[in-house]
Amino acid sequence: KWTLETHVHADHVTAAWLLRQRLGSRIALSVDGGASGADRLLRHGEHVAFGLRQLQVRATPGHTNGCLSYVLDDESRVFTGDCLLIRGCGRTDFQQGSTASLYRSVHMQLFTLPADCLVYPGHDYNGMGVSSIGEERRFNPRLGGDVAEADFAGFMQHLGLPHPKKMDLAVPANLRCGRPEGDVQVPADPGWAQLNFSIAGLWEIAPHALADVAARVQVVDVREPEEYAHGLGHIEGALLVPLGQLEARLPELPRDRPIVTV
């Protein structure tokens, strides 16, 4: 079992460390990523085996200096991370990013793949999950068609995007492969529902999992009264205890069943 990182992310904390703790999966990322705690540091041209298949490692720097793309052994699929997106690409203005490197990575390492090779990017903001090399060669407005490197560089240098809100938290954590600071161990799963242990050290439950156990738990809504009554509404049966009142009202909470806060 492997968790293969495409790069050190800046907008979220990787679950790689948690997956290793819970499932025993190994972590692999670029030797150029600058991260510690990985089980394997990957170089361009290496392969990662899984079952009877392999992924070829291709260095595709530009978004960051340690970006990797993973190509299935028959070149039918490629996982591009934030290097090549559907009709776009990753930004190049932090973490040793480079417009020149990104342009060359896409044209030399990705656009040289077969036209019918499916592209699975790390992000998409328009509800699309997959494209193809042929589509991106033709229709990608930043890198496809006849877009020259100089034009691409000029466009990228004037994006004017703000830095991700959680960048100061995410980058240091991801340089540790997602391991929290200090000596942290994942506690035993409480077992009363399908839960996930977050990087913040809290158990989290998905909406569908909560629906399955709703009759056996107490939901505590910690929003303000106007949020509870309007807007997105509230979960039926939830107890309203605004966050500012929570400590003082702890005696009101039941002790005979799990408590879920929203």
CSV table of C-alpha atoms in Angstrom, one decimal:
chain,number,residue,atom,x,y,z
A,1,LYS,CA,0.0,0.0,0.0
A,2,TRP,CA,1.3,3.4,-1.0
A,3,THR,CA,0.4,7.0,-0.5
A,4,LEU,CA,2.0,8.8,-3.5
A,5,GLU,CA,2.3,12.5,-3.1
A,6,THR,CA,2.4,14.6,-6.2
A,7,HIS,CA,3.9,17.6,-4.3
A,8,VAL,CA,4.0,19.4,-1.0
A,9,HIS,CA,0.6,21.0,-0.9
A,10,ALA,CA,-0.1,24.6,0.3
A,11,ASP,CA,-3.9,24.6,0.6
A,12,HIS,CA,-4.6,21.5,2.7
A,13,VAL,CA,-2.8,19.0,5.0
A,14,THR,CA,-2.1,15.6,3.5
A,15,ALA,CA,-3.6,12.5,5.1
A,16,ALA,CA,-0.5,10.5,4.3
A,17,TRP,CA,0.7,10.2,7.9
A,18,LEU,CA,-2.8,9.3,9.2
A,19,LEU,CA,-3.1,6.6,6.5
A,20,ARG,CA,0.2,5.2,7.5
A,21,GLN,CA,-0.8,5.1,11.2
A,22,ARG,CA,-4.2,3.5,10.5
A,23,LEU,CA,-3.5,1.3,7.5
A,24,GLY,CA,0.2,0.8,7.4
A,25,SER,CA,0.6,2.4,4.0
A,26,ARG,CA,4.0,3.7,3.0
A,27,ILE,CA,4.6,7.3,1.9
A,28,ALA,CA,6.5,8.3,-1.3
A,29,LEU,CA,7.2,11.7,-2.7
A,30,SER,CA,9.8,13.6,-4.7
A,31,VAL,CA,13.4,13.7,-3.6
A,32,ASP,CA,13.3,17.4,-4.5
A,33,GLY,CA,10.2,18.1,-2.3
A,34,GLY,CA,12.2,18.9,0.8
A,35,ALA,CA,10.0,16.8,3.1
A,36,SER,CA,11.0,14.5,5.9
A,37,GLY,CA,9.3,11.3,7.1
A,38,ALA,CA,8.8,9.6,3.8
A,39,ASP,CA,9.4,5.9,3.3
A,40,ARG,CA,10.7,6.4,-0.2
A,41,LEU,CA,12.1,9.4,-2.1
A,42,LEU,CA,11.3,9.2,-5.8
A,43,ARG,CA,13.3,10.3,-8.8
A,44,HIS,CA,12.3,10.8,-12.4
A,45,GLY,CA,12.1,7.5,-14.3
A,46,GLU,CA,11.6,5.3,-11.3
A,47,HIS,CA,8.6,3.0,-11.0
A,48,VAL,CA,6.2,2.2,-8.2
A,49,ALA,CA,4.6,-1.3,-8.3
A,50,PHE,CA,1.2,-2.1,-7.1
A,51,GLY,CA,-0.3,-5.6,-7.7
A,52,LEU,CA,0.5,-6.5,-11.3
A,53,ARG,CA,0.8,-2.9,-12.5
A,54,GLN,CA,3.3,-0.1,-12.2
A,55,LEU,CA,3.3,3.7,-12.2
A,56,GLN,CA,6.1,5.5,-13.9
A,57,VAL,CA,7.4,8.5,-12.0
A,58,ARG,CA,7.9,11.7,-14.1
A,59,ALA,CA,9.3,14.8,-12.6
A,60,THR,CA,7.1,17.7,-13.6
A,61,PRO,CA,8.3,20.7,-11.6
A,62,GLY,CA,6.9,24.2,-12.0
A,63,HIS,CA,4.0,24.5,-9.6
A,64,THR,CA,6.6,23.6,-7.0
A,65,ASN,CA,10.1,22.3,-7.5
A,66,GLY,CA,9.1,18.9,-6.2
A,67,CYS,CA,6.1,18.1,-8.4
A,68,LEU,CA,5.7,14.5,-9.7
A,69,SER,CA,3.2,13.0,-12.2
A,70,TYR,CA,2.5,9.3,-12.2
A,71,VAL,CA,1.9,7.5,-15.5
A,72,LEU,CA,0.3,4.1,-15.6
A,73,ASP,CA,2.5,1.4,-17.3
A,74,ASP,CA,0.4,1.3,-20.5
A,75,GLU,CA,0.3,5.1,-20.7
A,76,SER,CA,-3.5,5.0,-20.6
A,77,ARG,CA,-3.7,7.3,-17.5
A,78,VAL,CA,-1.7,10.0,-15.8
A,79,PHE,CA,-2.1,11.5,-12.4
A,80,THR,CA,-0.8,15.1,-12.8
A,81,GLY,CA,-1.3,16.7,-9.4
A,82,ASP,CA,-1.3,20.4,-9.8
A,83,CYS,CA,1.0,20.5,-12.8
A,84,LEU,CA,-1.7,20.1,-15.5
A,85,LEU,CA,-5.3,20.8,-14.6
A,86,ILE,CA,-8.4,20.5,-16.7
A,87,ARG,CA,-8.2,23.6,-18.9
A,88,GLY,CA,-5.6,25.1,-16.6
A,89,CYS,CA,-2.5,24.5,-14.5
A,90,GLY,CA,-1.1,25.1,-11.0
A,91,ARG,CA,0.1,28.5,-10.0
A,92,THR,CA,3.9,29.2,-10.0
A,93,ASP,CA,4.4,32.0,-7.5
A,94,PHE,CA,5.5,30.2,-4.4
A,95,GLN,CA,7.3,27.1,-3.1
A,96,GLN,CA,10.1,27.5,-5.7
A,97,GLY,CA,7.6,27.6,-8.5
A,98,SER,CA,8.8,28.5,-12.1
A,99,THR,CA,6.7,29.3,-15.1
A,100,ALA,CA,9.5,28.1,-17.4
A,101,SER,CA,9.8,24.8,-15.6
A,102,LEU,CA,6.0,24.3,-15.7
A,103,TYR,CA,5.7,25.0,-19.4
A,104,ARG,CA,8.5,22.6,-20.2
A,105,SER,CA,7.2,19.9,-17.8
A,106,VAL,CA,3.8,19.9,-19.5
A,107,HIS,CA,5.1,20.0,-23.1
A,108,MET,CA,8.0,17.6,-22.6
A,109,GLN,CA,6.6,15.1,-20.0
A,110,LEU,CA,2.8,15.2,-20.4
A,111,PHE,CA,1.9,16.4,-23.9
A,112,THR,CA,4.2,13.7,-25.3
A,113,LEU,CA,1.8,11.0,-23.9
A,114,PRO,CA,-0.8,9.5,-26.2
A,115,ALA,CA,-3.7,11.7,-27.1
A,116,ASP,CA,-6.2,9.2,-25.5
A,117,CYS,CA,-4.3,9.1,-22.2
A,118,LEU,CA,-6.7,10.1,-19.5
A,119,VAL,CA,-5.7,13.0,-17.2
A,120,TYR,CA,-6.6,12.9,-13.5
A,121,PRO,CA,-5.6,16.2,-11.9
A,122,GLY,CA,-5.2,17.0,-8.3
A,123,HIS,CA,-7.9,19.7,-8.3
A,124,ASP,CA,-10.8,20.8,-10.4
A,125,TYR,CA,-13.1,23.7,-9.5
A,126,ASN,CA,-15.8,23.1,-12.1
A,127,GLY,CA,-17.1,19.7,-11.3
A,128,MET,CA,-15.0,17.8,-13.9
A,129,GLY,CA,-12.8,14.9,-12.8
A,130,VAL,CA,-11.0,13.7,-15.9
A,131,SER,CA,-9.8,15.0,-19.2
A,132,SER,CA,-7.3,13.6,-21.8
A,133,ILE,CA,-4.0,14.6,-23.1
A,134,GLY,CA,-5.5,15.2,-26.6
A,135,GLU,CA,-8.1,17.6,-25.1
A,136,GLU,CA,-5.6,19.5,-23.1
A,137,ARG,CA,-3.2,19.8,-26.1
A,138,ARG,CA,-6.0,21.4,-28.1
A,139,PHE,CA,-8.2,23.3,-25.6
A,140,ASN,CA,-6.1,24.2,-22.5
A,141,PRO,CA,-6.1,28.0,-22.7
A,142,ARG,CA,-2.8,28.4,-20.8
A,143,LEU,CA,-0.7,25.7,-22.3
A,144,GLY,CA,-2.4,24.1,-25.3
A,145,GLY,CA,-2.6,25.0,-29.0
A,146,ASP,CA,0.0,27.5,-30.1
A,147,VAL,CA,0.6,29.2,-26.7
A,148,ALA,CA,4.2,30.2,-26.6
A,149,GLU,CA,6.3,30.0,-23.5
A,150,ALA,CA,6.7,33.8,-23.3
A,151,ASP,CA,2.9,34.3,-23.5
A,152,PHE,CA,2.4,31.6,-20.8
A,153,ALA,CA,4.9,33.3,-18.5
A,154,GLY,CA,3.3,36.7,-19.0
A,155,PHE,CA,-0.1,35.3,-18.1
A,156,MET,CA,1.0,33.5,-15.0
A,157,GLN,CA,3.0,36.5,-13.7
A,158,HIS,CA,-0.2,38.6,-13.7
A,159,LEU,CA,-2.7,36.2,-12.0
A,160,GLY,CA,-2.7,38.2,-8.8
A,161,LEU,CA,-4.0,35.3,-6.7
A,162,PRO,CA,-4.0,35.5,-2.9
A,163,HIS,CA,-2.0,32.9,-1.0
A,164,PRO,CA,-4.1,30.0,0.4
A,165,LYS,CA,-5.7,30.8,3.7
A,166,LYS,CA,-4.1,27.8,5.5
A,167,MET,CA,-0.7,28.0,3.8
A,168,ASP,CA,1.2,28.7,7.0
A,169,LEU,CA,-0.3,25.6,8.6
A,170,ALA,CA,-0.4,23.3,5.6
A,171,VAL,CA,3.2,23.7,4.2
A,172,PRO,CA,5.0,23.0,7.5
A,173,ALA,CA,2.7,20.0,8.2
A,174,ASN,CA,3.2,18.6,4.6
A,175,LEU,CA,6.9,19.0,4.9
A,176,ARG,CA,6.5,16.4,7.7
A,177,CYS,CA,4.3,14.2,5.4
A,178,GLY,CA,1.2,15.4,7.5
A,179,ARG,CA,2.5,14.3,10.9
A,180,PRO,CA,1.4,16.7,13.6
A,181,GLU,CA,4.0,18.4,15.7
A,182,GLY,CA,5.1,16.5,18.9
A,183,ASP,CA,4.6,12.9,19.9
A,184,VAL,CA,1.1,12.2,18.5
A,185,GLN,CA,-0.5,8.8,18.3
A,186,VAL,CA,-3.9,8.1,16.7
A,187,PRO,CA,-6.2,6.9,19.4
A,188,ALA,CA,-8.3,3.7,19.1
A,189,ASP,CA,-11.4,4.1,17.0
A,190,PRO,CA,-14.4,4.6,19.3
A,191,GLY,CA,-16.3,2.1,17.2
A,192,TRP,CA,-19.8,3.5,17.3
A,193,ALA,CA,-19.7,4.9,13.8
A,194,GLN,CA,-17.5,5.3,10.7
A,195,LEU,CA,-15.1,8.0,11.9
A,196,ASN,CA,-12.0,9.7,10.6
A,197,PHE,CA,-9.2,11.1,12.8
A,198,SER,CA,-8.3,14.6,11.5
A,199,ILE,CA,-4.9,16.3,11.5
A,200,ALA,CA,-6.3,18.6,14.2
A,201,GLY,CA,-6.5,15.6,16.5
A,202,LEU,CA,-10.3,15.3,16.4
A,203,TRP,CA,-12.7,12.5,15.3
A,204,GLU,CA,-14.8,13.6,12.4
A,205,ILE,CA,-17.9,12.0,10.9
A,206,ALA,CA,-19.3,12.3,7.4
A,207,PRO,CA,-23.0,13.4,7.0
A,208,HIS,CA,-24.1,10.0,5.6
A,209,ALA,CA,-22.4,8.2,8.5
A,210,LEU,CA,-24.1,10.5,11.0
A,211,ALA,CA,-27.5,9.8,9.4
A,212,ASP,CA,-27.0,6.1,10.1
A,213,VAL,CA,-26.5,6.6,13.8
A,214,ALA,CA,-28.6,9.7,14.4
A,215,ALA,CA,-31.0,8.0,16.8
A,216,ARG,CA,-28.1,6.8,19.0
A,217,VAL,CA,-26.2,10.1,19.4
A,218,GLN,CA,-26.8,13.7,20.6
A,219,VAL,CA,-26.0,16.3,18.0
A,220,VAL,CA,-25.0,19.7,19.5
A,221,ASP,CA,-25.1,22.6,17.2
A,222,VAL,CA,-22.6,25.3,18.3
A,223,ARG,CA,-23.6,28.0,15.8
A,224,GLU,CA,-25.4,31.2,16.8
A,225,PRO,CA,-29.2,31.2,17.1
A,226,GLU,CA,-29.8,33.1,13.8
A,227,GLU,CA,-27.6,30.5,12.0
A,228,TYR,CA,-29.5,27.7,13.6
A,229,ALA,CA,-32.9,29.1,12.6
A,230,HIS,CA,-32.1,30.4,9.1
A,231,GLY,CA,-29.8,29.9,6.2
A,232,LEU,CA,-28.7,26.3,6.0
A,233,GLY,CA,-31.1,25.2,8.6
A,234,HIS,CA,-30.2,22.5,11.3
A,235,ILE,CA,-30.3,18.8,11.9
A,236,GLU,CA,-33.5,17.6,13.4
A,237,GLY,CA,-33.1,16.8,17.1
A,238,ALA,CA,-29.9,18.9,17.5
A,239,LEU,CA,-29.4,20.8,20.7
A,240,LEU,CA,-28.5,24.4,20.2
A,241,VAL,CA,-25.6,25.5,22.4
A,242,PRO,CA,-23.7,28.5,20.9
A,243,LEU,CA,-20.0,28.0,21.1
A,244,GLY,CA,-19.6,30.9,23.5
A,245,GLN,CA,-21.9,29.2,26.0
A,246,LEU,CA,-20.6,25.7,25.6
A,247,GLU,CA,-18.3,25.5,28.6
A,248,ALA,CA,-20.9,26.8,31.0
A,249,ARG,CA,-23.6,24.5,29.7
A,250,LEU,CA,-21.6,21.2,29.6
A,251,PRO,CA,-23.7,19.8,32.5
A,252,GLU,CA,-26.7,19.9,30.2
A,253,LEU,CA,-25.2,17.4,27.8
A,254,PRO,CA,-26.0,13.7,28.1
A,255,ARG,CA,-23.4,11.3,29.3
A,256,ASP,CA,-25.0,8.1,28.1
A,257,ARG,CA,-24.4,8.5,24.4
A,258,PRO,CA,-21.9,10.0,21.9
A,259,ILE,CA,-22.0,13.7,21.3
A,260,VAL,CA,-21.5,15.1,17.8
A,261,THR,CA,-20.9,18.9,17.4
A,262,VAL,CA,-21.7,20.8,14.2
